[in-house]
Coordinates of C-alpha atoms (C1' of nucleotides) in Angstrom, one line a residue:
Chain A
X1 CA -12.9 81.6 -2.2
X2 CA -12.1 78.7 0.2
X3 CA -14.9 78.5 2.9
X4 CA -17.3 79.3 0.6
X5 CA -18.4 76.4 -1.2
X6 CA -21.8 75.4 -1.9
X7 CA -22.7 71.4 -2.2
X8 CA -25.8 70.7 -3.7
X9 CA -27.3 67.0 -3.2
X10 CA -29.5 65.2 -5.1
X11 CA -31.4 62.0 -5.6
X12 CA -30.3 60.5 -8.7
X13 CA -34.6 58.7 -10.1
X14 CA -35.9 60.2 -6.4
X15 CA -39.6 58.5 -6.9
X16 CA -38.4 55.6 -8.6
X17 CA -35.5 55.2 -6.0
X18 CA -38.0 55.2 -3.1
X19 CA -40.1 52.4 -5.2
X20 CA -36.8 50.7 -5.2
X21 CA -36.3 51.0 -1.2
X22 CA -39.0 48.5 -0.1
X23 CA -39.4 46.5 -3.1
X24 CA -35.7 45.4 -4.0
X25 CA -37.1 43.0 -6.9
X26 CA -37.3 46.4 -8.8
X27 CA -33.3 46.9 -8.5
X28 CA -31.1 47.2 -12.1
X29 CA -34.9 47.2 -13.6
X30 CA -36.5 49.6 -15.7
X31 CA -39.2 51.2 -13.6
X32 CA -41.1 54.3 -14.5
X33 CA -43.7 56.6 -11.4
X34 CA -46.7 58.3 -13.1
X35 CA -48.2 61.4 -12.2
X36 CA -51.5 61.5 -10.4
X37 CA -54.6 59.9 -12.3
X38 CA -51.6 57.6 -13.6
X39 CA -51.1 60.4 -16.2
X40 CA -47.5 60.9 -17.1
X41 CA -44.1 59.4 -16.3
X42 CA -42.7 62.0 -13.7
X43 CA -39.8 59.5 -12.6
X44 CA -37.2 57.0 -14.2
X45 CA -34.5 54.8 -13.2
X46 CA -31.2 54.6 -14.9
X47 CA -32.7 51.4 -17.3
X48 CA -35.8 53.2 -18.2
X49 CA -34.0 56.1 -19.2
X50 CA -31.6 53.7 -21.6
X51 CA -35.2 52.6 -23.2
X52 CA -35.5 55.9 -24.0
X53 CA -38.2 56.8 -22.3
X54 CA -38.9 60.9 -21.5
X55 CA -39.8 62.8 -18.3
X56 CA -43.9 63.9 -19.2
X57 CA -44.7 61.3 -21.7
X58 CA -48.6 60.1 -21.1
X59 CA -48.3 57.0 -20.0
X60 CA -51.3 55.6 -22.4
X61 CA -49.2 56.5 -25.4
X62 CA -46.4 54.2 -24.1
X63 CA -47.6 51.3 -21.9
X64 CA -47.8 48.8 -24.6
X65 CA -44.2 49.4 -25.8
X66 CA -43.1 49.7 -22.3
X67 CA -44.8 46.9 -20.9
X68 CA -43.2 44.7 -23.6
X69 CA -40.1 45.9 -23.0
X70 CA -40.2 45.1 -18.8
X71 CA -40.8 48.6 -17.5
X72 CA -42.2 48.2 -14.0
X73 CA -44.9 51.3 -13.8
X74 CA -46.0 52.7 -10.2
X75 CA -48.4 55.1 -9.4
X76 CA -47.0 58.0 -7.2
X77 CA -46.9 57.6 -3.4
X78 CA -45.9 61.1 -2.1
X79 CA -46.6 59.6 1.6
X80 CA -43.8 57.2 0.9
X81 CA -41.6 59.5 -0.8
X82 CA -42.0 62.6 1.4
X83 CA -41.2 60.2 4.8
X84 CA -37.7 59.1 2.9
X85 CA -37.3 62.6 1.9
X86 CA -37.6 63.7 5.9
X87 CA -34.9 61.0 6.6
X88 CA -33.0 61.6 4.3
X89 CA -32.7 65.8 4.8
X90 CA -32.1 65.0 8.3
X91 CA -29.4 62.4 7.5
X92 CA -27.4 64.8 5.4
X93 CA -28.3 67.4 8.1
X94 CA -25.7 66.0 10.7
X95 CA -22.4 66.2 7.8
X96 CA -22.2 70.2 7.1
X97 CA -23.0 73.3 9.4
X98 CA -25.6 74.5 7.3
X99 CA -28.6 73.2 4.8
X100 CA -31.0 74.6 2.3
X101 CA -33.7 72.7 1.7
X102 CA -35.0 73.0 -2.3
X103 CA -36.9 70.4 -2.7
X104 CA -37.9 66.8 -1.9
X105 CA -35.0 65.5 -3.5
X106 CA -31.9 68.1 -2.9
X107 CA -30.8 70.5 -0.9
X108 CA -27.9 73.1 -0.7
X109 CA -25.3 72.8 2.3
X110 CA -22.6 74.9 3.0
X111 CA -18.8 73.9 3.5
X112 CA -16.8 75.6 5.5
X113 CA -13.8 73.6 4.3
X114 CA -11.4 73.8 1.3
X115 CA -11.9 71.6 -1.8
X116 CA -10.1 68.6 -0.3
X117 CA -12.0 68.0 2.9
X118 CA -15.2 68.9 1.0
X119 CA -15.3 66.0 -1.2
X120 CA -14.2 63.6 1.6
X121 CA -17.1 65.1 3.4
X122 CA -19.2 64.8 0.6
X123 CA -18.1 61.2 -0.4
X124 CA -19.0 59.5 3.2
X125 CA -22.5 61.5 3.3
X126 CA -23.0 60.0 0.0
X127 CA -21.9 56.5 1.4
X128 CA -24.2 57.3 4.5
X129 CA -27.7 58.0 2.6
X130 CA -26.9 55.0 0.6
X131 CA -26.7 52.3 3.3
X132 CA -28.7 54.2 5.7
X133 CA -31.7 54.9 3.2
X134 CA -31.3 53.2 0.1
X135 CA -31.1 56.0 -2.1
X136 CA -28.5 56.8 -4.5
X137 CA -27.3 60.3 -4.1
X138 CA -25.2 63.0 -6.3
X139 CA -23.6 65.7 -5.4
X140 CA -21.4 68.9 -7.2
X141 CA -19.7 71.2 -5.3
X142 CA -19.1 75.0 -6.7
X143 CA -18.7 78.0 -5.6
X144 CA -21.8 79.1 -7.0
X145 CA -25.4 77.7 -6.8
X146 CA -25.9 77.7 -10.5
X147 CA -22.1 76.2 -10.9
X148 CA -22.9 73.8 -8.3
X149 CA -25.7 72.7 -10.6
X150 CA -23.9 72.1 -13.1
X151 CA -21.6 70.6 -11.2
X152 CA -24.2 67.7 -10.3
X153 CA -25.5 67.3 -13.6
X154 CA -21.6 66.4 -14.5
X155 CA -21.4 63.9 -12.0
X156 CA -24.7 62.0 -13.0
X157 CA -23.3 61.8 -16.5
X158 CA -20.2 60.7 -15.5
X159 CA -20.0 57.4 -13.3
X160 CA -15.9 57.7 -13.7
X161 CA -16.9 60.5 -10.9
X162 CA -18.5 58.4 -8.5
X163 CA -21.3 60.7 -8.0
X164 CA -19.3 63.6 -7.1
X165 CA -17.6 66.3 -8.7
X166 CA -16.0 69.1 -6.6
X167 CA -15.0 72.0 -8.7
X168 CA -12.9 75.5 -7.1
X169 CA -11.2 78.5 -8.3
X170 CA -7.9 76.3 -9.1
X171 CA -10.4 74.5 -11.7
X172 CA -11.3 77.8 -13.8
X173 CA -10.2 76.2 -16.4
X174 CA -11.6 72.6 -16.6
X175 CA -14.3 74.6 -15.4
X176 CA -14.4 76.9 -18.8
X177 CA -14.3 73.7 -20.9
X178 CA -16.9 71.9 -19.1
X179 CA -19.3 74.6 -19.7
X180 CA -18.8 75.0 -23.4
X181 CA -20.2 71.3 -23.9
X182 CA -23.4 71.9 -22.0
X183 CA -26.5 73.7 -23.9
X184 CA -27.5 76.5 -22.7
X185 CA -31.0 75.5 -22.0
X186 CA -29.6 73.0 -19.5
X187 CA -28.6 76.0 -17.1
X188 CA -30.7 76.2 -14.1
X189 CA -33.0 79.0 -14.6
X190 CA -33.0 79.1 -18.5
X191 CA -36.2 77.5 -19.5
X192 CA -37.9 76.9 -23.3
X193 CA -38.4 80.9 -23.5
X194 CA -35.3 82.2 -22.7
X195 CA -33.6 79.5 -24.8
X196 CA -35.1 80.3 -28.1
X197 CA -34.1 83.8 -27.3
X198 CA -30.5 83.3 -26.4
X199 CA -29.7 80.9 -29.3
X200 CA -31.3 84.0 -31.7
X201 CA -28.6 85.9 -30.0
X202 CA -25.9 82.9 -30.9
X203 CA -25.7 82.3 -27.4
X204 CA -26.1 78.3 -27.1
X205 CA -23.9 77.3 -24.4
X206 CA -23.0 77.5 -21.1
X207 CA -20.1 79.3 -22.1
X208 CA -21.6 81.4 -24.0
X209 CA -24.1 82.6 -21.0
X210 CA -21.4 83.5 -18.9
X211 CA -19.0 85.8 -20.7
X212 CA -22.4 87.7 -22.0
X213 CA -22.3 91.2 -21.1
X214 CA -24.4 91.2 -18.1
X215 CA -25.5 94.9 -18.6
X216 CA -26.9 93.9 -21.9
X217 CA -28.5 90.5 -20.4
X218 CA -30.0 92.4 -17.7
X219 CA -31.5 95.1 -20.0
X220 CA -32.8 92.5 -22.9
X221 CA -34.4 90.3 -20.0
X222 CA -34.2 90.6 -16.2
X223 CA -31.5 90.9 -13.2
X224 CA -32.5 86.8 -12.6
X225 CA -31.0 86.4 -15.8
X226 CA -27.8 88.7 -14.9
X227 CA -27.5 87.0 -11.8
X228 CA -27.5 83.7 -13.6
X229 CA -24.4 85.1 -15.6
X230 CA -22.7 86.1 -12.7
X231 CA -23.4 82.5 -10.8
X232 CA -21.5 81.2 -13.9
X233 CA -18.4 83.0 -13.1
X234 CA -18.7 81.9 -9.9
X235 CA -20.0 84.5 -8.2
X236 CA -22.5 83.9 -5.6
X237 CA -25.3 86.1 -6.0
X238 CA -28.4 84.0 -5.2
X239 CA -30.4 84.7 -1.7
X240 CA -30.2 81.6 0.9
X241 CA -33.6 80.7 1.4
X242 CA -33.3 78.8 4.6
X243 CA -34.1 81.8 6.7
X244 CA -36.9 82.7 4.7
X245 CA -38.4 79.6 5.0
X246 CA -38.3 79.5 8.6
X247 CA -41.9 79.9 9.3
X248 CA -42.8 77.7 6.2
X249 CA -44.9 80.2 5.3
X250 CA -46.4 80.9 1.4
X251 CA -47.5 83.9 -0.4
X252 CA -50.5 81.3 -2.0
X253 CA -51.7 77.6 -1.4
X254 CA -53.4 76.1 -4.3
X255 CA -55.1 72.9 -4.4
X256 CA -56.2 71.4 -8.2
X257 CA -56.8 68.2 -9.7
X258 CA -58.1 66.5 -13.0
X259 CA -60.5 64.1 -13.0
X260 CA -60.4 60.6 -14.0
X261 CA -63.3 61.3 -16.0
X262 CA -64.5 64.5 -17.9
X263 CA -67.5 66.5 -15.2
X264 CA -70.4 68.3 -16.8
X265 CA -72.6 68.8 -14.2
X266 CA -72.1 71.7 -11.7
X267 CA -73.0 69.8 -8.4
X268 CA -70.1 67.9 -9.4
X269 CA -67.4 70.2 -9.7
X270 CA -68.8 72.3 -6.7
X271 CA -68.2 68.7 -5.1
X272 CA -64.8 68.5 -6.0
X273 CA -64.1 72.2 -4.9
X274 CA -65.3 71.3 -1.7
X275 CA -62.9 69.0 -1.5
X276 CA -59.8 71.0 -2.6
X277 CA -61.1 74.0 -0.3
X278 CA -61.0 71.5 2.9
X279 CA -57.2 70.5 1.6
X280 CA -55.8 73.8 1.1
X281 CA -57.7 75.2 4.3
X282 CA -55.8 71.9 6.2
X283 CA -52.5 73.4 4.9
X284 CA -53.4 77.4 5.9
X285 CA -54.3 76.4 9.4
X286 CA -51.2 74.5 9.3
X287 CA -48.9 77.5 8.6
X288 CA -51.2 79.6 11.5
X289 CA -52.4 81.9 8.0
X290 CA -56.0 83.2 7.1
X291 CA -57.1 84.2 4.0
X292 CA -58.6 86.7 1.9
X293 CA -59.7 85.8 -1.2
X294 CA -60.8 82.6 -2.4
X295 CA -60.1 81.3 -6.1
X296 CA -61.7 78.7 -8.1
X297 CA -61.6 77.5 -11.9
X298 CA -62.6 74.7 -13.7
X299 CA -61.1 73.8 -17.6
X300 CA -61.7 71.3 -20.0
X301 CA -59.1 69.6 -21.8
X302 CA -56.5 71.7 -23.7
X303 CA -55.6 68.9 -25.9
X304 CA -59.1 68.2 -27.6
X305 CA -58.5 70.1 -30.6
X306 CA -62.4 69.2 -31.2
X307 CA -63.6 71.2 -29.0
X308 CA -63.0 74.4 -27.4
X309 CA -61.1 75.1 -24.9
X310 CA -62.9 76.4 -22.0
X311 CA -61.4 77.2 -18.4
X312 CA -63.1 79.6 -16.3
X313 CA -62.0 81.2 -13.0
X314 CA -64.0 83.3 -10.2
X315 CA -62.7 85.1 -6.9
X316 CA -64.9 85.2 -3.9
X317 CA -63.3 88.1 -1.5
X318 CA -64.2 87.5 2.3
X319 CA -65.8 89.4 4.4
X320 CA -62.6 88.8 7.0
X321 CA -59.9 86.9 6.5
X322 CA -60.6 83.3 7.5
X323 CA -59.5 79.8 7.7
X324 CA -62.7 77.9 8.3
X325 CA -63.6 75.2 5.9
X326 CA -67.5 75.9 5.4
X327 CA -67.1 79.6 5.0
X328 CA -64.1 79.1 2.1
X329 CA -65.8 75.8 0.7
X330 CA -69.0 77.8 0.1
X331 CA -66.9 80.5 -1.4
X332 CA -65.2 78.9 -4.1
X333 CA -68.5 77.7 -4.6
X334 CA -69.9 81.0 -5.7
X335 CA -67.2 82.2 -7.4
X336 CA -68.0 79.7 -9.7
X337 CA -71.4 79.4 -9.4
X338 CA -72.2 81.8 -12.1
X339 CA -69.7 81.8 -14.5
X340 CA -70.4 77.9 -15.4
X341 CA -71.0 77.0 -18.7
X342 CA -73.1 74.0 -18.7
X343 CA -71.5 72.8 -22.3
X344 CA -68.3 72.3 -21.1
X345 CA -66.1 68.8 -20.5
X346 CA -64.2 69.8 -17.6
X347 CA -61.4 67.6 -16.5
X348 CA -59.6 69.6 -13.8
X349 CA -60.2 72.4 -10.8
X350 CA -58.8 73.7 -8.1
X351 CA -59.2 76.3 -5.1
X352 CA -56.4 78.8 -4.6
X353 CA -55.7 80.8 -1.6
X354 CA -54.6 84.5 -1.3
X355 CA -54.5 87.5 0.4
X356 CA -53.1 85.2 3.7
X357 CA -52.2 86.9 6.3
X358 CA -50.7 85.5 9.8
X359 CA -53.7 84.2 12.3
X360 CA -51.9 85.9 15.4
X361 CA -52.1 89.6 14.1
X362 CA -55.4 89.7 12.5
X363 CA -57.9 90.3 14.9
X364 CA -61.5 91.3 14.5
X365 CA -63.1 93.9 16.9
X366 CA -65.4 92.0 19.6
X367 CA -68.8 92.1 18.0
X368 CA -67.8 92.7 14.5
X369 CA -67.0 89.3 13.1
X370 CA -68.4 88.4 10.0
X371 CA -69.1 84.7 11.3
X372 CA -70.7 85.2 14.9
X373 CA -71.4 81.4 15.2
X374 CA -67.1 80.5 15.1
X375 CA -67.3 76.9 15.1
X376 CA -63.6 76.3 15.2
X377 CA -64.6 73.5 12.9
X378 CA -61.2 73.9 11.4
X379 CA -59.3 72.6 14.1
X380 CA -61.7 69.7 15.1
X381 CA -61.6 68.5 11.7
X382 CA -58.2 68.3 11.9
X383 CA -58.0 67.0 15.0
X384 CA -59.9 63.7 14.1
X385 CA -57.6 63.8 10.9
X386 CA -54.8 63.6 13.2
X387 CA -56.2 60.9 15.3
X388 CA -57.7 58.5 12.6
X389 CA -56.4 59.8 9.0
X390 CA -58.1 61.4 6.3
X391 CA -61.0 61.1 4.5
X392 CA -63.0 60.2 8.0
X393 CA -64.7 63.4 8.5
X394 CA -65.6 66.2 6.8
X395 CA -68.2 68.2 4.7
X396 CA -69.7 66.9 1.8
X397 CA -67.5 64.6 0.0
X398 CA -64.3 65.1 2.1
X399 CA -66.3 63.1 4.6
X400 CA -66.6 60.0 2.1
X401 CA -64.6 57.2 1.9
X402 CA -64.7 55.2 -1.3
X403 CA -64.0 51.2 -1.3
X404 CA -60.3 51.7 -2.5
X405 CA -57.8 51.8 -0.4
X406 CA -56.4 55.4 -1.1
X407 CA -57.7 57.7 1.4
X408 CA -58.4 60.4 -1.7
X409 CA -60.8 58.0 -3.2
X410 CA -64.3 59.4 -2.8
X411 CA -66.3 56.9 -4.5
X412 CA -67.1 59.4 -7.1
X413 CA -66.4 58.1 -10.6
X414 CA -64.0 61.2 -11.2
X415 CA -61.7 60.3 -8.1
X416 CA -58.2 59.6 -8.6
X417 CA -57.0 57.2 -10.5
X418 CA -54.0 55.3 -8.6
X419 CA -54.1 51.7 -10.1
X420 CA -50.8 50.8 -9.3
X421 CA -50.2 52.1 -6.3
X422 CA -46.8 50.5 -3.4
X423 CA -47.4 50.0 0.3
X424 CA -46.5 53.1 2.7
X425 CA -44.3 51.4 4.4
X426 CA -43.2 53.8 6.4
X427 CA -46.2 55.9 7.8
X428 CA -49.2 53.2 7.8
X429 CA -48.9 50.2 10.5
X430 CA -50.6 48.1 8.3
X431 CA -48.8 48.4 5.2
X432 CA -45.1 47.8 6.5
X433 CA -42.9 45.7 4.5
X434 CA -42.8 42.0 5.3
X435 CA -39.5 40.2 5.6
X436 CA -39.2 36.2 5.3
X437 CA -36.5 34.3 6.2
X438 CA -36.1 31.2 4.4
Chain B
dT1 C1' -58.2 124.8 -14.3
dC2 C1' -53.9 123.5 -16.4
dT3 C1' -49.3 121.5 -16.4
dG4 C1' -45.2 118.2 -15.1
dG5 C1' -42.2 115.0 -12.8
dG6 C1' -41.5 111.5 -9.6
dG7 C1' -42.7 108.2 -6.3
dT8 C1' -45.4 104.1 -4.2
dC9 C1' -48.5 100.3 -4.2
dC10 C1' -51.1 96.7 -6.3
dT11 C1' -52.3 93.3 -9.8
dA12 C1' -52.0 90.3 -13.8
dG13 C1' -49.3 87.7 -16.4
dG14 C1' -45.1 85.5 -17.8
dA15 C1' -41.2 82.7 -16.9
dC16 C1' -38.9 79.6 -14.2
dC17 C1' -38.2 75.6 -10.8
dC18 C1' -39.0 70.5 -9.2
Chain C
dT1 C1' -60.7 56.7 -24.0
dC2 C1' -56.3 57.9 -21.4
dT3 C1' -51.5 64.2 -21.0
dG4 C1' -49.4 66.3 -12.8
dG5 C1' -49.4 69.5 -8.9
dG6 C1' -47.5 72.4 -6.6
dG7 C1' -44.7 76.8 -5.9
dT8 C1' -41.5 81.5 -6.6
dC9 C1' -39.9 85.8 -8.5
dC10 C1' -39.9 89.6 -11.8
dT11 C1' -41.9 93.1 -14.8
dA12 C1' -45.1 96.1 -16.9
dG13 C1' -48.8 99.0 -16.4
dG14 C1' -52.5 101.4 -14.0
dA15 C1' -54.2 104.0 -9.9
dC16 C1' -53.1 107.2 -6.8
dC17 C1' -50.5 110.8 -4.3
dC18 C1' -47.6 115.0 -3.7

DNA sequence: TCTGGGGTCCTAGGACCC
DNA sequence: TCTGGGGTCCTAGGACCC
């Protein structure tokens, strides 16, 4: 099995790490991010975690607690956290032959090397992002993805491990007692579902999982399920994505939000669609894609229990496939259009993309366009978008800029919330950090 | 017109991830 | 008063074909 070890890294608090980076008055304090619209806490450091706090909690049912006890709360700054994410990749880039990028906190690398030489590897990339950075990283090594996993989550509990715990064949084992202390539901790839079944089976643990019979496992559920069992015993069985990914290319882009304030009026959310259509048509000419078919819903609140719940969704197919913002605005305008019920509170919508298919194959016969008058507004928007950031042009409300300083606010009362938002220190020239020496 | 088996493709919905 | 925003993959079932 030597050779074939798979490190996965992660950011231990990612988003409340990055807060941590340019504002160092936040270190060994409990600070908590918050989704968009300052909704829910989607981050925590180590001290806010002691207090107890949980991952998804509204905020509004905990800020008065909180506050008293000292938590620190920030509104989410994906600019800031997706440009220490970039370094960060790249850093860990230069210490094995090969990386997997999973998401903006962790990625999968490959080690070519046996146990020994892969946690002195592992221990000086660690030391690396740290000084280089500022972000505390763990990392569990496995000969699995899914073991690997776990292997991580056993060096975040346990700081004996300095934030990394290498595990092999020769620790089969350790390995085997490990997993009988972890619940099954902790097991990447076993969610609330698949839990509730398992445990009717008197599977609970980790254990458990992986001396199922995966015949059975894959005829009562699925072959991810199977292939989760097999991960367990340390068999690799799950695809490298890396490839895949090459083109960054998506089956579907979807763009949604909830309001800061419940919308009745249908000018308003075709507004807002607008908006969302211009954002996820940014992101298919960015991966060279048209589309198809154009999506768009609107909901009210599922957690009114006075009122119904009402969420309503349309699909506009195009003519040809396309990627210019008027013609897929006005789309997921009418797929709307006539399916609005005027009683509703709606707090959220969105725009989703489909059908995509690559810009450089699909090519209309001369004369046969749908849209004779081709604007190429597309690219021209995002050209000045390029050249003087967002929110300076555009149609209809994409072209407003509100008196906030976040370049999302439209100046329409249901615009994002982002009350306590940090500097972007490391995109904007005129938010960097200031240093002063005393 | 009836009958049967087997294959492919597409879509909606469910489950999972961070 | 106030509860995020993206994605992926698999499966079942229907339409269609030979």
């Amino acid at each position: 099995m030597s050779g074939k070890l798979i490190v996965l890294a992660d950011a231990n608090s990612f988003f409340a790490s990055c807060e941590t980076v340019f504002d160092p008055s936040l270190m060994g304090r409990p600070v908590v991010v918050l989704s968009n619209n300052d909704g829910c806490v989607v981050s925590r450091s180590a001290q806010a975690k002691t207090l107890g706090i949980v991952n998804g909690t509204p905020w509004f049912k905990i800020r008065e607690q909180a506050t008293h006890d000292g938590v620190i709360a920030r509104s989410s700054n994906y600019e800031l956290y997706a440009s220490l994410s970039a370094r960060m990749m790249s850093l860990m880039r230069g210490h094995f032959p090969h990386q997997e990028i999973y998401s903006i906190d962790e990625c999968f690398l490959r080690s070519p090397w046996d146990a020994h030489t892969t946690a002195d590897a592992c221990i000086r990339m660690r030391e690396a992002v740290l000084t280089g950075i500022g972000i505390p990283i763990s990392i569990g090594v496995a000969p699995s993805k899914t073991l690997a996993k776990v292997a991580n989550h056993w060096a975040k509990d346990h700081p004996d491990e300095h934030g990394v715990t290498v595990w092999d064949d020769a620790t089969a084992d350790y390995i085997a007692t490990v997993l009988a202390a972890i619940p099954v539901e902790r097991v990447w790839g076993v969610g609330r579902h698949l839990t509730r079944a398992l445990q009717a089976m008197g599977i609970i643990n980790a254990l458990q999982l992986r001396d199922a019979d995966p015949v059975m496992i894959r005829r009562r559920f699925s072959v991810v399920l199977e292939c989760t069992v097999l991960e367990l015993r340390g068999i690799a069985c799950m695809a490298d994505q890396s490839d895949a990914d090459k083109g960054a290319r998506t089956d579907q882009i979807l763009c949604s939000r909830m309001f800061s304030t419940p919308i009745t009026k249908f000018d308003d959310i075709s507004q807002a669609l607008g908006l969302y259509a211009q954002n996820a048509c940014r992101r298919l000419r960015r991966q060279h894609g048209l589309c198809s078919q154009v999506h768009a819903f609107c909901a009210s609140s599922p957690f009114n229990v006075d009122k119904e719940y009402l969420s309503i969704h349309g699909c506009t197919t195009l003519q040809d496939p396309s990627d210019d913002p008027i013609t897929i605005s006005r789309a997921a305008c009418e797929a709307l259009r006539h399916r609005f019920d005027p009683h509703g509170r709606y707090i959220r919508a969105g725009v989703m993309l489909t059908g995509l298919v690559d810009a450089d194959v699909f090519h209309t016969l001369d004369g046969l366009e749908a849209d004779c008058d081709d604007h190429h507004l597309g690219a021209v928007l995002d050209e000045v978008t390029r050249r003087f950031g967002p929110m300076r042009a555009g149609i209809g409300y994409a072209g407003i800029r509100g008196h906030a300083r976040h370049d999302d606010d439209t100046g329409a009362d249901w615009s994002m919330r982002r009350d306590m938002l940090s500097s972007r220190c490391t995109t904007r020239w005129d938010e960097m950090a200031v240093v002063h020496a005393r």
